[in-house]
Structure formats: structure tokens, C-alpha cells
XYZ file of C-alpha atoms in Angstrom:
324
model
C -50.871 44.438 5.868
C -49.772 42.697 2.731
C -51.957 41.094 0.107
C -51.320 39.318 -3.183
C -53.580 40.082 -6.117
C -54.609 37.439 -8.615
C -52.340 38.919 -11.270
C -49.289 38.575 -9.053
C -49.091 42.233 -7.904
C -48.383 42.837 -4.187
C -50.517 45.414 -2.254
C -49.422 46.854 1.137
C -51.618 48.906 3.459
C -50.529 50.941 6.450
C -50.320 54.379 8.069
C -47.596 56.914 8.773
C -47.009 60.222 10.645
C -43.980 61.092 8.367
C -44.129 64.660 7.046
C -42.327 63.647 3.842
C -43.775 60.151 3.014
C -43.414 59.633 -0.706
C -46.593 59.704 -2.774
C -47.419 59.003 -6.354
C -48.338 61.893 -8.662
C -52.065 61.726 -9.406
C -52.912 59.779 -6.281
C -56.290 60.528 -4.624
C -54.927 62.645 -1.772
C -51.363 63.873 -1.628
C -52.001 66.193 1.319
C -49.982 65.333 4.407
C -51.813 65.724 7.660
C -49.983 67.257 10.595
C -50.517 67.620 14.268
C -50.364 65.397 17.287
C -52.190 62.101 16.873
C -52.846 62.570 13.146
C -51.780 59.960 10.653
C -51.927 59.373 6.950
C -53.095 56.050 5.554
C -51.431 54.636 2.439
C -51.969 51.868 -0.038
C -48.923 50.770 -2.168
C -49.411 48.710 -5.261
C -46.161 46.910 -6.163
C -46.018 45.610 -9.711
C -43.401 42.884 -9.999
C -41.421 42.629 -13.168
C -40.280 39.308 -14.652
C -38.288 37.330 -12.212
C -34.658 36.927 -13.193
C -33.950 33.518 -14.736
C -32.293 30.986 -12.481
C -28.589 30.530 -13.003
C -27.646 27.851 -15.493
C -26.575 24.545 -14.117
C -22.815 23.874 -13.937
C -21.446 22.515 -17.230
C -21.132 18.814 -17.658
C -17.649 17.475 -18.080
C -16.283 14.079 -19.078
C -13.414 11.907 -17.952
C -12.059 8.441 -18.706
C -10.498 6.517 -15.820
C -8.697 3.138 -16.234
C -8.555 0.351 -13.662
C -6.144 1.000 -10.824
C -5.933 -2.537 -9.352
C -7.121 -6.069 -9.879
C -8.208 -8.851 -7.433
C -8.207 -12.541 -8.344
C -11.165 -14.708 -7.560
C -10.232 -17.823 -9.614
C -6.905 -18.127 -11.418
C -3.535 -16.445 -11.178
C -1.803 -13.507 -12.801
C 0.721 -14.958 -15.259
C 1.795 -11.705 -16.937
C 1.437 -7.964 -16.850
C -0.411 -5.953 -14.142
C -3.309 -3.552 -13.760
C -1.213 -0.897 -15.470
C -1.631 -2.865 -18.710
C -5.344 -2.092 -18.632
C -4.744 1.675 -19.108
C -4.399 1.644 -22.905
C -5.751 -0.455 -25.777
C -2.255 -1.205 -27.038
C -1.858 -5.050 -27.100
C -0.064 -4.917 -23.708
C -1.966 -7.470 -21.666
C -2.809 -8.462 -18.137
C -2.728 -12.280 -18.494
C -4.735 -14.452 -16.088
C -4.233 -18.187 -16.239
C -7.444 -20.063 -15.564
C -7.791 -22.493 -12.675
C -10.080 -25.491 -12.350
C -13.259 -24.787 -10.429
C -15.507 -27.828 -10.188
C -15.400 -29.479 -13.576
C -14.535 -26.351 -15.572
C -11.588 -24.020 -15.974
C -12.287 -20.419 -15.038
C -10.463 -17.109 -15.110
C -12.458 -14.946 -12.705
C -11.189 -11.566 -11.377
C -12.336 -8.042 -10.845
C -10.794 -4.620 -11.437
C -11.335 -1.518 -9.316
C -11.858 1.810 -11.028
C -11.651 4.915 -8.790
C -13.802 7.966 -9.797
C -13.052 11.415 -8.401
C -16.494 12.881 -9.082
C -20.121 11.648 -8.624
C -21.080 10.349 -12.096
C -24.249 11.293 -13.956
C -23.824 8.327 -16.252
C -20.971 6.103 -17.334
C -19.855 3.686 -20.003
C -17.708 0.563 -19.278
C -15.318 -0.490 -22.011
C -13.443 -3.775 -21.954
C -11.113 -5.178 -24.541
C -9.394 -8.582 -24.494
C -9.189 -12.149 -25.753
C -8.674 -15.784 -24.708
C -5.982 -18.241 -25.760
C -8.858 -20.497 -26.755
C -12.524 -20.056 -27.569
C -14.797 -19.513 -24.545
C -17.464 -17.303 -23.025
C -16.727 -13.870 -21.598
C -19.154 -12.418 -18.999
C -18.876 -8.959 -17.459
C -20.417 -7.851 -14.142
C -20.651 -4.743 -12.078
C -20.704 -4.840 -8.281
C -23.943 -3.538 -6.807
C -22.991 -1.846 -3.507
C -26.662 -1.585 -2.432
C -27.161 -5.391 -2.483
C -23.584 -6.610 -2.045
C -23.832 -8.792 -5.149
C -22.758 -8.844 -8.788
C -25.059 -7.729 -11.668
C -24.395 -9.236 -15.125
C -24.145 -6.511 -17.756
C -22.738 -8.286 -20.828
C -21.867 -11.693 -22.219
C -20.235 -12.702 -25.525
C -18.259 -15.480 -27.219
C -14.577 -14.751 -27.197
C -11.530 -16.224 -28.975
C -7.973 -15.507 -29.804
C -8.641 -12.131 -31.381
C -9.299 -9.074 -29.209
C -12.953 -8.376 -28.582
C -14.299 -4.919 -27.454
C -17.385 -4.883 -25.286
C -19.201 -1.806 -23.850
C -21.994 -1.251 -21.370
C -23.589 2.146 -20.693
C -25.921 3.077 -17.857
C -27.512 6.124 -16.184
C -28.406 4.068 -13.081
C -24.983 4.639 -11.665
C -25.549 5.206 -7.945
C -25.752 1.537 -7.030
C -22.553 0.721 -8.932
C -20.384 3.487 -7.263
C -19.342 3.229 -3.654
C -19.307 6.212 -1.308
C -15.544 6.359 -1.914
C -15.893 6.464 -5.700
C -14.945 2.776 -6.445
C -16.514 0.870 -9.326
C -15.739 -2.896 -9.423
C -15.822 -4.662 -12.796
C -15.740 -8.456 -12.771
C -14.404 -10.348 -15.799
C -15.369 -14.010 -15.859
C -14.050 -16.394 -18.501
C -15.382 -19.893 -18.942
C -13.804 -22.254 -21.470
C -14.729 -25.746 -20.430
C -12.438 -28.616 -19.513
C -9.149 -27.267 -20.856
C -6.754 -24.744 -19.358
C -6.516 -21.365 -21.061
C -5.375 -17.748 -20.511
C -7.598 -14.686 -20.249
C -5.744 -11.692 -21.835
C -7.139 -8.292 -20.864
C -5.907 -5.337 -22.896
C -8.060 -2.434 -21.713
C -10.614 -1.742 -18.991
C -11.881 1.775 -18.212
C -14.953 3.812 -17.232
C -15.882 6.948 -19.189
C -18.281 9.105 -17.196
C -19.947 12.500 -17.133
C -20.110 14.746 -14.105
C -21.061 18.326 -13.185
C -18.214 20.785 -12.955
C -17.321 21.580 -9.359
C -18.718 18.346 -7.982
C -16.540 15.922 -6.004
C -16.809 13.079 -3.630
C -16.015 14.046 -0.054
C -12.937 12.597 1.574
C -14.050 9.292 2.957
C -12.637 6.061 4.348
C -14.455 3.100 2.863
C -13.830 -0.341 4.144
C -15.447 -3.249 2.235
C -15.679 -6.927 2.850
C -14.178 -9.316 0.310
C -16.190 -9.479 -2.901
C -18.206 -12.726 -2.884
C -16.729 -15.616 -4.804
C -18.909 -17.425 -7.373
C -21.548 -19.676 -5.713
C -19.725 -22.928 -6.468
C -16.590 -21.823 -4.712
C -18.116 -21.526 -1.266
C -18.095 -18.618 1.195
C -15.129 -16.277 1.556
C -13.643 -15.762 4.987
C -13.799 -12.106 5.950
C -11.231 -10.640 8.289
C -11.384 -6.933 9.177
C -8.768 -4.402 8.109
C -8.777 -0.645 8.686
C -6.882 2.246 7.009
C -6.544 5.801 8.335
C -4.526 8.895 7.315
C -3.518 11.999 9.213
C -3.273 14.780 8.370
C -5.653 14.907 5.454
C -5.586 17.223 3.467
C -1.826 16.802 3.098
C 0.823 19.553 2.610
C 4.229 18.012 2.812
C 3.909 14.642 4.576
C 1.357 12.421 6.202
C 1.089 9.064 7.965
C -0.918 6.053 6.964
C -1.977 3.627 9.705
C -3.550 0.281 8.981
C -4.787 -2.434 11.324
C -4.856 -6.179 10.646
C -6.576 -8.870 12.639
C -3.655 -11.223 11.968
C -0.278 -11.209 10.287
C -0.372 -11.184 6.516
C 0.927 -9.805 3.209
C -0.482 -6.382 2.413
C 0.117 -3.711 -0.228
C -0.599 0.006 0.230
C -0.641 2.011 -3.063
C -1.560 5.567 -4.024
C -3.275 6.282 -7.379
C -4.157 9.447 -9.263
C -7.742 9.975 -10.514
C -6.902 8.365 -13.881
C -5.919 5.138 -12.178
C -2.154 5.565 -12.557
C -0.155 4.374 -9.563
C 2.033 7.193 -8.254
C 3.466 5.546 -5.110
C 3.623 2.349 -3.049
C 4.266 3.428 0.548
C 4.181 -0.205 1.808
C 4.314 -3.665 0.303
C 5.213 -6.758 2.279
C 4.441 -8.720 5.460
C 2.756 -6.873 8.291
C 2.178 -8.030 11.866
C -1.270 -8.152 13.442
C -2.299 -4.914 15.067
C -1.495 -1.448 13.791
C 1.286 -0.494 11.431
C 2.160 3.100 10.619
C 3.817 4.240 7.360
C 4.989 7.801 6.632
C 4.543 9.192 3.094
C 6.368 12.322 1.938
C 3.851 13.027 -0.834
C 6.254 11.794 -3.436
C 6.405 9.371 -6.257
C 8.537 6.257 -6.269
C 11.500 8.231 -7.602
C 11.162 10.832 -4.849
C 9.662 13.641 -7.043
C 6.681 15.363 -5.366
C 3.164 14.740 -6.599
C 1.166 17.833 -7.693
C -1.809 19.083 -5.698
C -5.074 17.233 -6.339
C -7.196 14.278 -5.335
C -5.646 10.850 -4.941
C -6.725 7.476 -3.717
C -4.918 5.171 -1.334
C -5.786 1.479 -1.592
C -4.853 -1.122 1.060
C -5.156 -4.806 0.041
C -4.646 -7.715 2.436
C -6.407 -10.661 4.082
C -8.827 -10.836 1.166
C -10.096 -7.359 1.679
C -9.551 -3.831 0.326
C -9.853 -0.456 2.016
C -9.991 2.762 -0.121
C -9.097 6.206 1.287
C -9.366 9.487 -0.513
C -6.309 11.685 -0.148
C -6.239 15.437 -0.806
C -2.881 17.023 -1.577
C -2.788 20.744 -1.340
C -0.214 23.167 -2.699
C 3.092 23.553 -0.830
């Protein structure tokens, strides 16, 4: 029998016919009985020492990841690309506003791909307009399928830096690690250009944590209410083998013919390869990738992200490259 005393000590009671059962010096009776059918009873009082402290939690690390791609909602790209958003260096992604209703708007969103589940993050955006207007920033809420406004400010011809920090990160990060940041510029009745210089997420995560390889397929991000519904057409992206050693094959499926782009990014948002860009037929298209950059040099082992864009949708796939 086992009992727990109020002070935390454990008491065990039993019997034995062992001729050499260990006893405690000074105990009441240390004499061992002998003979057939004879037993010795015992009571053992176990005093527990202090329990060892639990192991410390893994250290918290930090990382800054720039936007890896952009998607236009209203307006057109008139200069630069998503790569311009990687440094605050006066190298701009320029979006020319288009008329929406009775106003001109530049409305677009950037995708930032995180390699680890964040504990908290800070969004930083830097940019300007070619004329005075209103800048509004949103984060996409994956739990509701809508945009959440996180900042608004007056903007002009000089670069303006805006930040937003949150610990309520789960709803803003997809299962594939994507964070969508929407930049909306509204200037009024005159055409203008939105000039984005820098857009990145700085986040903390626990060492050793990572997001599992996952294929995430999302519908098109909703357009602003006054622009009407967005037609959604399914696309799908797969990869085999994954993890990858020397080569692998992407396969994507379209519901109709259309222009698509398949790109691979590292965790900082830098594009390392474009396995496919152009017109693809309806049905399934397969593309081989030799785990190399555009110049043919191999990419190092690590976690990467493949992004397929087409038919108003995007599919994100985590790619794990292991050592050769």
C-alpha cells in the first residue's frame, strides 16, 4: 500500500520473506523471521527532496522579413517591384492610382512569409505619395476573411514611416506563415502615385519552433466594398518530393487558361528562383526545379516558400531543402 502524508512524504507498507531485506538502523525490529510461511512486515517512509526545477523555456529569437510579393486591387505597378520593399533606401515600388467611383485610389497588398510561429510582431511601412492624401494600413484576418484597419495617417511627398505592433498575432498569420498587409491610398479626384519604399514584419519566436510543411490555398482577397465581388476560380499547387535533395517537381492546376507566375522565396522574402512565368493551359502543368537560383547556382539547405499567382488567387507551399 502507498499513502501520501500531509507534509508530502510518501509511506509504503508491505511484507517480505526475503532473508536480507534492507532495514534502517534503530528501527523497532531488525530481526528477520525465517521458516516456511513466515513473513516480515515493513513500513517505508520516503522523504522527498526538492523537485528539480523545470527546464528553462527555449530562448526567444527575432527576425525581420520583408514582403516577397504584391497583389494589385486598384491601380497598376508603374515602377519597381516587391524587391524594392526589402530596404529603406529610396528605391520604390510605384503604384499609379486608378479611378474607383468618384475617387482615385492606389490599393494593393503585400505578402510577407514567416518561417516560424510568431509570439508577437511589428509591421513597419515607409513610403510617400506624389500628392497629399490619406494612407491607411490593414492586416488580413484569416479567421474572418476580412481586413482589419491598423493605422491611418496623412501622407505627402516626403517619406512617412508608420508602425503597428501586436501580440494578437494568430489571426493575422495563415497556417502557411503568410501575413498580408494592405496599403490603401486615397487622394481625391486627381491621379497620383503611391511610392512604397519599405514594408517588413519584425517578429519574435521561440528557438526550435517552425511551421510544418503545408500547402495553403486561399481565395482572392476581397476588393473594397465599392468595387463589387471578386470572381474566385480555384487553383492548386503541389510539390514532390518534399523535403527536396537535388530536384523536385511542382504541379499546378488551373480551372481555365491564364497567366501565372511560380516563384520561390527564402525566409527573408528574397526571390531565389522563378521556375515558371507565362501562359498556362487549363488543367495540370508540371515544372521541374533543380533546387537552383536563376543563375543555376544551388540554393543552400533551409526552408523556402513557393508562391503561385494566377486567376486572381495565390497558393503558398513550404519547401524544405536538405543537404546534398
